[in-house]
Amino acid sequence: MSGPRKPLSSDALPDPDQEAPPLTLEEEGGAPLAPEDGAPVEVGPEVIRRLWRTLPESPGVYRMFDAAGNVLYVGKARSLRARVSAYTSHAGHVLRIQRMISATASMMFVVTRTETEALLLEANLIKQLKPRYNVLLRDDKSFPYILIAEETAAPRLTRWRGARSVKGRYFGPFASGQAVTQTIAQLQKAFLLRTCADSVYANRSRPCLLHQIKRCSAPCVDLISREAYGELVGEAADFLDGRSTKIQEHLAAEMSAAAAAMEYERAGALRDRIRALSAVQARQDVNVEAVSEADVFALHLEGGQACVQVFFYRGGQNWGNRAYFPRLPPEADEEAILDAVIGQFYATRPAPRLLLVSHRLEKSALMEAALTEAAGRKVEIQQPQRGDKKVLVEQALRNARESLARRLADSAAQGRLLARLAEALDLEGPPSRVDIYDNSHIMGRDAVGAMVVMGPEGWLKTEYRKFNIKGEDLTPGDDFGMMKEVLRRRFERLQREDPDRTKGLWPDLTIIDGGAGQLSASRAILAEMGVEDLELLAIAKGQDRDAGKEMLHRPGRTPFALPHRDPTLYFLQRLRDEAHRFAIGAHRARRAKTAAVNPLDEIEGVGPARKRAILAHFGSAKAAAEADMAELARAPGVSEALARRIHEHFHGEG
């Protein structure tokens, strides 16, 4: 890991007075970000309000700057648009936050794919920038690590989350617990380190099952010496630090020596470890020996859009890639785009020792000097013309070309489908937002309403909503009543949050799963709320519920059907099926939660520990409900008063 980093000098970044202004990166699948060029002379809520109007509903991280360019605050958001809206006025904030809002002259936004990525980025930025108004630092407590704990003579490999209170070596953070679990499973095969708790380790008298399946070297019963086990620990740490090639060479030499000495059992064990290590590397797409530490930038420009693929190589291993789609002016060329992208990319992260690029940079020497100064070591930028490095750049360039082709094709196809939909339904123009509703229940129980959203870029999954049906006066199975409740709750919220319809939350088309009855019920509830200008469509299942025979219902129009093989019909089926899928998933989750409710949870004084004791004593909640007070009082932790309370809960005070 590198030491403390200095921010890039402003001289090292692209000149904003040049023809091509600084670019704003947009990650694949992300949304356009607010412009950040130039420091506005104004400060306060109005500045934030102007930036907020262009923000996406995506997860991400935002930074607030004062007029001098100092960072005031770094925060993360599940929805950047929703979170930043809280700063568009002073109302509702304590004095400290009001001062921060008043001092804000500009903001910077980074869109992430998930809220987890936003958490990781937020923590790193707070550590690096130490903003004035960030009081409660997370300090990576929310992220999982791999820990080689060294509190005993035989260090153990484990997953760790929280403060670093245990002595040992920490590797991470990882974005998900699943990634940690998968990595530990592979490390067990390759390095045979124990994963058991210290209490289990101290009380073993014979090897456990993990030793039998060749996942542990059994230091608990001295089947391996302390020195040999320490070597395994060192090798595992080297692997996690990226020095895997050295480890494989060492194991191969040991295996050859063991075979030459006719120690075939040991040679076989070493062979199995090499195979496990190779499997880990194969899973990580390792086939790179040309570079030990490098980032590869490849740019493809087509149709006025650009894609930059960034591949990361460490320790001779390919650790994955990211696709970025920079927003750019029409006159920008490849060199200017790549120069600006690299300048922004390393403004908040350390550069490796080598950058491989697909195009010559406008200011290659200046960029090298700036990155070298920021990293505190030599950073070199190369545009390889031959050899293995050229192959790496060509691989990244191929990925950039394919990513941009997919993006252009998806965007064009989606646009054509929305245009055809507008034509088929006599809309004024292609809708920018389509909301689709459906209900799911079993005989009226655990009823759930669902809404999914489609836009020109595809599914807007951050906009999906589910509604637990709450109406107590509804007849079980009353689909009309359920849809009325869902629409009423949805549009009451829209009227509160976006009464002027300026935030992009109102749909251009609302689709309901159902026929004329559902359409009529929906129009009635919307009319009660004063919403009468909404474009509505109800999709009724065809005869025998066959796909392709759907009937479409529009207000003021005779029900009609689309040709059987019409792409617009397939598109509508996709919309309806996605709403149905989401509704069923929400219903199953609610049903599972209902099924998991235990009647003992409703009794005051019965907490988790007492509930476990009662269930262990009686075998089930039903048996406890049938017991008399004397039997209840004999259960561990149950006093006579509590026994009486439990008995009265199930049988009444009589």
XYZ file of C-alpha atoms in Angstrom:
654
model
C 0.000 0.000 0.000
C 1.270 3.483 -0.722
C 1.680 6.112 1.953
C -0.295 9.336 2.342
C -1.018 10.903 -1.014
C -0.888 14.500 -2.121
C -3.661 15.812 -4.355
C -2.860 16.327 -8.006
C -1.480 19.730 -8.860
C -3.916 21.849 -10.829
C -1.186 22.172 -13.467
C -1.417 18.447 -14.070
C -5.097 18.469 -14.951
C -6.610 19.393 -18.325
C -6.808 23.131 -18.897
C -10.473 24.200 -18.667
C -9.742 27.005 -21.144
C -8.849 24.514 -23.840
C -11.346 23.627 -26.605
C -12.528 20.464 -24.841
C -13.764 21.255 -21.323
C -13.109 18.851 -18.454
C -15.187 15.705 -18.842
C -17.542 14.206 -16.308
C -17.189 10.442 -15.997
C -20.301 8.303 -16.036
C -19.950 4.660 -15.061
C -21.539 1.981 -17.230
C -25.212 1.804 -16.384
C -25.026 5.135 -14.604
C -26.648 8.496 -15.305
C -25.335 11.935 -16.338
C -23.845 13.962 -13.527
C -24.155 17.635 -12.719
C -21.573 19.838 -14.465
C -18.620 20.832 -12.345
C -16.649 23.232 -14.540
C -15.809 26.583 -13.031
C -16.242 27.759 -9.444
C -19.532 29.662 -9.146
C -19.367 32.999 -7.382
C -22.625 32.341 -5.551
C -22.847 30.299 -2.379
C -25.725 28.740 -0.472
C -28.932 26.818 -1.214
C -29.480 28.318 -4.682
C -26.180 26.860 -5.904
C -27.140 23.428 -4.577
C -30.622 23.737 -6.074
C -29.214 24.352 -9.561
C -27.001 21.264 -9.346
C -29.784 19.168 -7.810
C -32.062 19.680 -10.834
C -29.750 17.565 -13.028
C -28.963 14.782 -10.540
C -29.924 11.136 -11.181
C -31.838 8.884 -8.784
C -28.757 6.653 -8.603
C -26.643 5.689 -5.595
C -23.418 7.584 -5.258
C -21.202 9.992 -3.350
C -21.352 13.791 -3.229
C -18.773 16.346 -2.156
C -19.498 19.933 -1.107
C -16.871 22.677 -1.659
C -16.533 26.248 -0.448
C -15.553 29.197 -2.650
C -11.829 28.488 -2.116
C -12.186 24.883 -3.278
C -11.883 23.318 0.175
C -13.967 20.208 0.785
C -16.704 20.875 3.329
C -18.483 17.525 3.434
C -18.493 14.062 1.866
C -21.639 11.940 2.001
C -23.118 8.857 0.412
C -26.653 8.368 -0.841
C -28.933 5.585 -1.972
C -30.394 8.235 -4.288
C -28.238 11.268 -5.024
C -31.244 13.284 -6.139
C -33.266 12.547 -3.009
C -30.350 13.111 -0.615
C -29.077 16.372 -2.110
C -32.616 17.790 -2.179
C -32.363 18.015 1.629
C -29.671 20.698 1.241
C -31.647 22.973 -1.112
C -32.907 25.015 1.842
C -31.922 25.803 5.432
C -35.193 24.517 6.839
C -35.060 21.569 9.220
C -31.288 21.639 9.808
C -29.271 22.331 12.919
C -27.099 25.454 12.964
C -23.921 23.563 12.007
C -25.501 22.164 8.819
C -27.044 25.541 7.983
C -23.543 27.039 8.073
C -22.279 24.276 5.774
C -25.089 24.920 3.263
C -24.426 28.667 3.357
C -20.719 28.089 2.595
C -21.275 25.675 -0.310
C -20.133 27.129 -3.638
C -19.964 23.927 -5.719
C -20.478 20.172 -5.511
C -19.022 17.059 -7.112
C -20.901 13.805 -7.680
C -19.799 10.231 -8.379
C -22.431 7.695 -9.464
C -21.924 4.115 -8.232
C -23.660 0.883 -9.218
C -24.764 0.061 -5.674
C -25.076 1.700 -2.285
C -22.297 -0.614 -1.043
C -19.867 0.900 -3.544
C -20.989 4.335 -2.394
C -20.166 3.389 1.219
C -16.665 2.230 0.229
C -15.976 5.377 -1.765
C -17.363 7.637 0.967
C -15.088 6.070 3.599
C -12.003 6.401 1.396
C -12.754 10.031 0.530
C -13.364 10.996 4.147
C -10.043 9.406 5.153
C -8.197 11.199 2.383
C -9.866 14.613 2.463
C -10.810 14.995 6.172
C -13.727 17.353 5.411
C -14.604 19.928 8.032
C -18.253 18.944 8.485
C -17.829 15.150 8.556
C -18.161 14.508 12.287
C -19.085 10.790 12.466
C -16.417 8.904 10.542
C -17.239 5.327 9.522
C -13.591 4.155 9.539
C -14.450 1.098 7.396
C -16.475 -0.521 10.214
C -19.232 -1.449 7.812
C -17.050 -3.428 5.404
C -15.840 -7.025 5.671
C -12.157 -7.910 5.706
C -10.116 -11.090 5.606
C -8.120 -11.393 8.819
C -5.178 -13.631 9.592
C -5.536 -13.493 13.379
C -2.247 -13.901 15.259
C -3.469 -14.161 18.853
C -2.479 -17.846 19.103
C 0.547 -19.839 18.010
C -1.471 -21.084 15.036
C -2.971 -17.999 13.323
C -6.439 -18.510 11.899
C -8.030 -17.306 8.698
C -11.348 -15.591 9.260
C -13.809 -13.017 8.072
C -13.820 -9.780 10.053
C -16.100 -6.798 10.286
C -15.769 -3.874 12.683
C -12.983 -2.202 14.617
C -9.536 -3.778 14.323
C -9.469 -5.040 17.884
C -7.778 -8.376 17.095
C -4.042 -8.611 16.512
C -3.256 -9.781 13.003
C -3.077 -8.829 9.337
C -6.162 -7.367 7.653
C -6.794 -7.596 3.911
C -9.551 -5.594 2.269
C -12.007 -4.000 2.462
C -14.234 -6.210 0.319
C -17.472 -4.887 -1.118
C -19.515 -7.920 -0.014
C -19.425 -10.745 2.479
C -19.925 -13.226 -0.345
C -16.631 -12.189 -1.949
C -14.864 -12.755 1.384
C -16.477 -16.183 1.828
C -15.473 -17.312 -1.664
C -11.908 -16.098 -1.202
C -11.535 -17.828 2.171
C -12.836 -21.102 0.706
C -10.154 -21.000 -1.994
C -7.435 -19.995 0.475
C -8.334 -22.996 2.646
C -7.679 -25.332 -0.278
C -4.415 -23.672 -1.255
C -2.864 -22.920 2.156
C -4.611 -25.275 4.616
C -5.041 -22.625 7.318
C -7.457 -23.218 10.159
C -10.716 -21.247 10.294
C -12.138 -22.588 13.569
C -12.728 -20.436 16.650
C -9.989 -20.373 19.297
C -12.253 -22.170 21.783
C -12.761 -25.038 19.326
C -9.068 -25.113 18.437
C -7.996 -25.332 22.102
C -10.270 -28.304 22.857
C -9.641 -30.553 19.854
C -8.297 -34.028 20.539
C -8.394 -35.267 16.963
C -8.539 -33.656 13.496
C -11.894 -32.342 12.313
C -13.646 -32.932 9.012
C -11.845 -30.000 7.361
C -8.570 -31.854 7.720
C -10.076 -34.975 6.191
C -11.258 -33.087 3.113
C -7.864 -31.367 2.794
C -8.955 -27.896 3.872
C -6.848 -27.653 7.056
C -3.385 -28.843 8.119
C -4.654 -29.651 11.673
C -2.270 -27.597 13.828
C -4.701 -28.248 16.722
C -3.328 -31.798 17.160
C 0.237 -31.041 16.011
C -0.031 -32.778 12.626
C 2.063 -29.878 11.332
C 4.920 -28.136 13.098
C 4.641 -24.531 14.216
C 7.416 -23.553 11.796
C 5.757 -25.238 8.814
C 2.385 -23.726 9.698
C 4.017 -20.306 9.942
C 5.299 -20.753 6.391
C 1.748 -21.463 5.210
C 0.572 -18.283 6.916
C 3.294 -16.271 5.189
C 2.402 -17.742 1.804
C -1.276 -16.900 2.275
C -0.382 -13.314 3.188
C 1.877 -13.063 0.130
C -0.945 -14.315 -2.068
C -3.384 -11.758 -0.668
C -0.739 -9.089 -1.297
C -0.510 -10.177 -4.957
C 2.718 -12.211 -4.926
C 1.187 -15.432 -6.264
C 3.779 -16.269 -8.935
C 6.550 -16.464 -6.350
C 4.436 -18.831 -4.240
C 3.701 -21.175 -7.153
C 7.373 -21.375 -8.095
C 8.280 -22.173 -4.486
C 5.629 -24.914 -4.229
C 6.677 -26.417 -7.562
C 10.303 -26.596 -6.401
C 9.238 -28.229 -3.132
C 7.102 -30.764 -5.006
C 9.993 -31.695 -7.303
C 12.344 -32.089 -4.325
C 9.824 -34.278 -2.485
C 9.307 -36.455 -5.540
C 13.064 -36.812 -6.027
C 13.378 -37.877 -2.382
C 10.547 -40.397 -2.962
C 8.333 -38.570 -0.442
C 5.348 -39.186 -2.684
C 2.674 -38.426 -0.116
C 4.137 -34.972 0.526
C 4.626 -34.392 -3.194
C 0.966 -35.275 -3.783
C -0.159 -32.831 -1.098
C 1.951 -30.092 -2.679
C 0.501 -30.961 -6.086
C -3.039 -30.541 -4.694
C -2.121 -27.154 -3.265
C -0.683 -26.013 -6.599
C -3.879 -27.110 -8.329
C -5.997 -25.191 -5.807
C -3.845 -22.100 -6.282
C -4.136 -22.429 -10.058
C -7.908 -22.689 -9.718
C -7.975 -19.421 -7.772
C -5.901 -17.719 -10.427
C -7.980 -19.176 -13.263
C -11.105 -17.815 -11.616
C -9.420 -14.408 -11.609
C -8.485 -14.640 -15.321
C -4.736 -14.686 -14.665
C -2.688 -14.999 -17.851
C -0.535 -11.886 -17.617
C 3.198 -12.006 -17.160
C 4.037 -8.866 -19.139
C 3.225 -6.493 -16.288
C 3.385 -6.745 -12.528
C 1.513 -3.505 -11.747
C -0.362 -1.531 -14.397
C -3.652 0.038 -15.394
C -4.710 -0.206 -19.027
C -6.829 2.571 -20.578
C -8.463 1.926 -23.952
C -10.798 4.384 -25.680
C -13.295 3.769 -28.478
C -15.146 6.717 -30.021
C -18.197 6.232 -32.229
C -21.437 8.027 -33.005
C -20.575 10.987 -30.824
C -20.169 8.750 -27.761
C -17.104 7.255 -26.111
C -16.286 4.279 -23.924
C -13.124 3.988 -21.852
C -12.284 0.518 -20.559
C -9.913 0.403 -17.593
C -8.230 -2.928 -16.751
C -6.355 -3.380 -13.480
C -3.297 -5.677 -13.226
C -1.502 -6.356 -9.954
C 1.094 -8.993 -9.191
C 0.715 -10.493 -12.657
C -3.022 -10.968 -12.095
C -5.986 -9.408 -13.841
C -8.135 -7.981 -11.030
C -11.019 -6.963 -13.270
C -12.117 -3.994 -15.332
C -14.567 -1.108 -15.456
C -16.260 0.624 -18.389
C -16.723 4.408 -18.309
C -18.736 6.566 -20.686
C -17.480 10.181 -20.515
C -19.725 13.052 -21.456
C -17.870 14.991 -24.111
C -18.246 17.988 -26.426
C -18.751 17.276 -30.143
C -15.291 18.547 -31.127
C -13.319 16.382 -28.662
C -10.763 13.965 -30.139
C -9.323 10.743 -28.711
C -6.190 12.322 -27.239
C -8.061 15.081 -25.420
C -10.703 12.681 -24.093
C -8.201 10.156 -22.751
C -6.062 12.915 -21.226
C -9.060 14.351 -19.378
C -10.318 10.939 -18.255
C -6.965 9.915 -16.769
C -6.618 13.274 -15.024
C -9.982 12.854 -13.340
C -9.531 9.148 -12.645
C -6.398 9.615 -10.527
C -7.498 12.816 -8.821
C -8.768 10.715 -5.903
C -6.813 7.453 -6.186
C -3.148 6.420 -6.408
C -1.727 5.569 -9.800
C 0.229 2.334 -10.380
C 3.793 2.365 -11.632
C 2.711 1.881 -15.247
C -0.186 3.155 -17.372
C -0.765 1.577 -20.768
C -2.912 3.674 -23.115
C -4.492 3.062 -26.504
C -3.927 6.640 -27.744
C -1.263 9.268 -27.242
C -2.140 11.790 -24.549
C -2.197 15.518 -25.228
C 0.016 16.200 -22.206
C 1.711 12.883 -21.578
C 4.897 14.251 -19.930
C 2.948 16.652 -17.726
C 0.530 13.911 -16.696
C 3.445 11.589 -15.827
C 4.993 14.308 -13.650
C 1.707 15.017 -11.857
C 0.960 11.337 -11.178
C 4.544 10.768 -10.006
C 4.274 13.658 -7.568
C 0.913 12.462 -6.239
C 2.028 8.842 -5.832
C 5.442 9.656 -4.378
C 7.155 7.287 -6.830
C 7.853 7.029 -10.532
C 4.747 6.608 -12.724
C 5.236 5.910 -16.427
C 2.737 6.234 -19.293
C 3.272 4.056 -22.376
C 1.472 3.548 -25.677
C 2.882 0.116 -26.607
C 3.451 -0.665 -30.275
C 4.315 -4.364 -30.036
C 4.667 -7.310 -27.670
C 2.614 -8.489 -24.709
C 1.740 -4.989 -23.541
C 0.267 -4.244 -26.950
C -1.870 -7.373 -26.591
C -3.225 -6.106 -23.265
C -4.182 -2.767 -24.809
C -5.849 -4.487 -27.760
C -7.841 -6.675 -25.382
C -9.053 -3.606 -23.490
C -9.802 -1.819 -26.782
C -11.899 -4.764 -27.959
C -13.880 -4.609 -24.734
C -14.368 -0.847 -25.132
C -15.631 -1.331 -28.678
C -18.072 -4.054 -27.639
C -19.319 -2.137 -24.581
C -20.048 0.959 -26.640
C -21.729 -1.129 -29.344
C -24.006 -2.702 -26.727
C -24.806 0.697 -25.266
C -25.599 2.224 -28.653
C -27.663 -0.795 -29.704
C -29.590 -0.907 -26.444
C -30.277 2.818 -26.557
C -31.375 2.746 -30.200
C -33.534 -0.346 -29.774
C -35.151 1.034 -26.644
C -35.827 4.326 -28.378
C -37.442 2.585 -31.348
C -39.644 0.473 -29.065
C -40.810 3.506 -27.106
C -41.533 5.351 -30.364
C -43.568 2.389 -31.654
C -45.416 2.192 -28.341
C -46.321 5.876 -28.599
C -47.602 5.313 -32.136
C -49.676 2.264 -31.169
C -51.275 4.050 -28.197
C -51.684 7.460 -29.883
C -49.403 9.216 -27.398
C -48.006 12.662 -28.156
C -44.459 11.306 -28.198
C -42.223 8.495 -26.924
C -42.615 8.261 -23.122
C -39.585 9.052 -20.973
C -40.987 7.172 -17.999
C -43.395 4.226 -17.992
C -44.803 2.965 -14.665
C -46.264 -0.568 -14.618
C -48.417 -1.882 -11.736
C -49.455 -5.356 -10.617
C -50.811 -7.080 -7.469
C -49.961 -10.444 -5.924
C -51.729 -12.413 -3.170
C -53.099 -15.831 -2.258
C -56.835 -15.661 -1.555
C -56.340 -12.087 -0.412
C -53.674 -12.958 2.183
C -50.337 -11.115 2.367
C -51.431 -8.916 -0.521
C -48.740 -6.780 -2.134
C -48.870 -4.187 -4.887
C -45.829 -3.547 -7.062
C -44.617 -0.843 -9.437
C -41.727 -1.164 -11.888
C -40.354 1.626 -14.076
C -38.986 1.669 -17.620
C -37.145 4.571 -19.279
C -35.151 5.237 -22.464
C -32.076 3.596 -20.869
C -33.958 0.474 -19.714
C -35.263 -0.624 -16.342
C -34.948 2.007 -13.594
C -34.660 -0.417 -10.715
C -33.970 2.238 -8.118
C -37.468 3.514 -8.867
C -39.205 0.189 -8.192
C -41.713 0.310 -5.329
C -43.759 -2.259 -3.405
C -46.907 -1.575 -1.401
C -48.095 -3.793 1.437
C -51.884 -3.659 1.130
C -53.234 -2.194 4.374
C -56.943 -1.625 3.685
C -58.915 -3.433 6.393
C -62.228 -2.928 4.604
C -61.101 -4.768 1.465
C -62.779 -8.050 0.598
C -60.146 -10.803 0.271
C -59.171 -11.026 -3.387
C -60.593 -7.589 -4.301
C -58.133 -6.710 -7.058
C -59.952 -3.470 -7.902
C -59.751 -2.288 -4.295
C -56.068 -3.248 -4.050
C -55.193 -1.310 -7.214
C -57.123 1.712 -5.951
C -55.141 1.664 -2.701
C -51.816 1.358 -4.511
C -52.573 4.195 -6.938
C -53.938 6.428 -4.179
C -50.816 5.983 -2.036
C -48.486 6.437 -4.993
C -50.049 9.600 -6.391
C -50.665 11.181 -2.993
C -46.915 10.929 -2.465
C -46.197 12.353 -5.927
C -48.494 15.293 -5.213
C -46.564 15.967 -2.001
C -43.041 15.469 -3.335
C -43.349 16.839 -6.870
C -46.499 18.933 -7.193
C -45.090 20.903 -10.138
C -43.979 17.743 -11.978
C -40.464 19.070 -12.476
C -38.440 16.249 -10.882
C -39.104 13.521 -13.440
C -41.097 11.420 -10.972
C -44.429 11.564 -12.798
C -45.010 8.910 -15.489
C -45.694 9.672 -19.128
C -47.595 6.381 -19.323
C -49.114 4.214 -16.589
C -49.788 0.539 -17.366
C -52.057 -1.657 -15.263
C -52.388 -5.423 -15.421
C -56.111 -5.980 -16.018
C -59.053 -5.199 -18.257
C -61.811 -2.640 -18.546
C -62.750 -3.007 -14.872
C -59.237 -2.251 -13.651
C -58.987 0.691 -16.032
C -62.308 2.110 -14.802
C -61.348 1.684 -11.124
C -57.981 3.338 -11.734
C -59.542 6.318 -13.533
C -62.035 6.732 -10.702
C -59.456 6.894 -7.907
C -57.220 9.237 -9.920
C -60.163 11.520 -10.682
C -60.911 11.734 -6.949
C -57.376 13.002 -6.448
C -57.630 15.533 -9.290
C -55.239 13.601 -11.549
C -57.110 13.448 -14.855
C -54.374 14.066 -17.425
C -52.547 10.779 -16.971
C -52.045 8.439 -19.927
C -53.435 5.032 -18.897
C -53.278 1.571 -20.436
C -54.721 -1.682 -19.101
C -53.441 -4.996 -20.492
C -55.948 -7.845 -20.226
C -54.867 -11.429 -20.688
C -56.204 -12.952 -23.879
C -58.491 -15.888 -24.397
C -57.307 -18.934 -22.426
C -54.714 -16.546 -20.925
C -52.481 -17.146 -23.944
C -49.589 -14.769 -24.497
C -50.026 -12.937 -27.777
C -53.795 -12.575 -27.458
C -53.766 -9.677 -24.988
C -56.422 -6.992 -25.277
C -55.409 -3.384 -24.733
C -57.786 -0.933 -23.048
C -57.365 2.840 -23.373
C -59.711 5.558 -22.091
C -62.148 6.651 -24.796
C -61.082 3.946 -27.213
C -62.532 0.581 -28.163
C -60.443 -2.343 -26.796
C -57.943 -3.498 -29.414
C -55.177 -6.026 -29.971
C -51.805 -5.782 -31.652
C -50.658 -8.196 -34.367
C -49.388 -11.473 -32.942
C -45.743 -10.929 -33.916
C -45.632 -7.176 -33.447
C -42.447 -6.110 -31.586
C -44.548 -3.587 -29.652
C -46.667 -6.442 -28.294
C -43.541 -8.293 -27.148
C -42.356 -5.062 -25.508
C -45.642 -4.697 -23.616
C -45.400 -8.333 -22.526
C -41.910 -7.628 -21.152
C -43.231 -4.672 -19.188
C -46.136 -6.657 -17.755
C -43.987 -9.700 -16.960
C -41.409 -7.625 -15.100
C -44.140 -6.091 -12.942
C -45.554 -9.578 -12.335
C -42.120 -10.935 -11.382
C -41.463 -8.099 -8.956
C -44.935 -8.382 -7.397
C -44.576 -12.146 -6.863
C -41.160 -11.671 -5.277
C -42.505 -9.026 -2.904
C -45.481 -11.251 -2.028
C -43.258 -14.246 -1.289
C -41.028 -12.139 0.940
C -44.029 -10.863 2.893
C -45.503 -14.355 3.152
C -42.207 -15.753 4.447
C -42.006 -12.973 7.027
C -45.560 -13.707 8.167
C -44.841 -17.420 8.406
C -41.767 -16.736 10.525
C -43.745 -14.834 13.169
C -43.850 -16.771 16.440
C -46.814 -16.210 18.823
C -44.332 -15.977 21.706
C -42.960 -12.778 20.136
C -46.174 -10.974 21.082
C -45.810 -11.623 24.826
C -44.235 -8.919 26.970
C -41.225 -10.213 28.879
C -40.401 -13.002 26.412
C -37.228 -11.936 24.669
C -35.065 -13.950 22.268
C -33.242 -15.888 25.018
C -36.425 -16.846 26.906
C -38.165 -17.750 23.647
C -35.348 -20.137 22.751
C -35.494 -21.677 26.238
C -39.287 -22.154 26.055
C -39.125 -23.675 22.563
C -36.288 -25.975 23.633
C -38.298 -27.067 26.697
C -41.640 -27.657 24.959
C -40.506 -28.360 21.421
C -42.868 -25.866 19.763
C -44.939 -22.745 20.401
C -48.085 -24.861 20.006
C -47.010 -27.170 22.852
C -46.251 -24.148 25.032
C -49.705 -22.744 24.251
C -51.339 -25.991 25.389
C -49.360 -26.214 28.669
C -50.833 -25.194 32.008
C -49.225 -22.592 34.286
C -47.395 -25.192 36.389
C -45.761 -26.687 33.305
C -44.870 -23.251 31.985
C -43.239 -22.303 35.286
C -40.937 -25.331 35.041
C -39.389 -24.011 31.815
C -35.916 -22.451 32.252
C -36.065 -18.723 32.935
C -39.853 -18.590 33.329
C -41.117 -17.200 36.633
C -44.612 -17.785 37.982
C -45.634 -14.277 36.931
C -44.349 -14.823 33.399
C -46.004 -18.262 33.266
C -49.302 -16.620 34.175
C -48.803 -13.978 31.483
C -48.053 -16.613 28.827
C -51.064 -18.697 29.866
C -53.369 -15.669 29.777
C -52.069 -14.730 26.341
C -53.132 -18.076 24.899
C -56.214 -18.812 27.011
C -57.494 -15.461 28.233
C -57.727 -14.336 31.842
C -60.344 -16.946 32.645
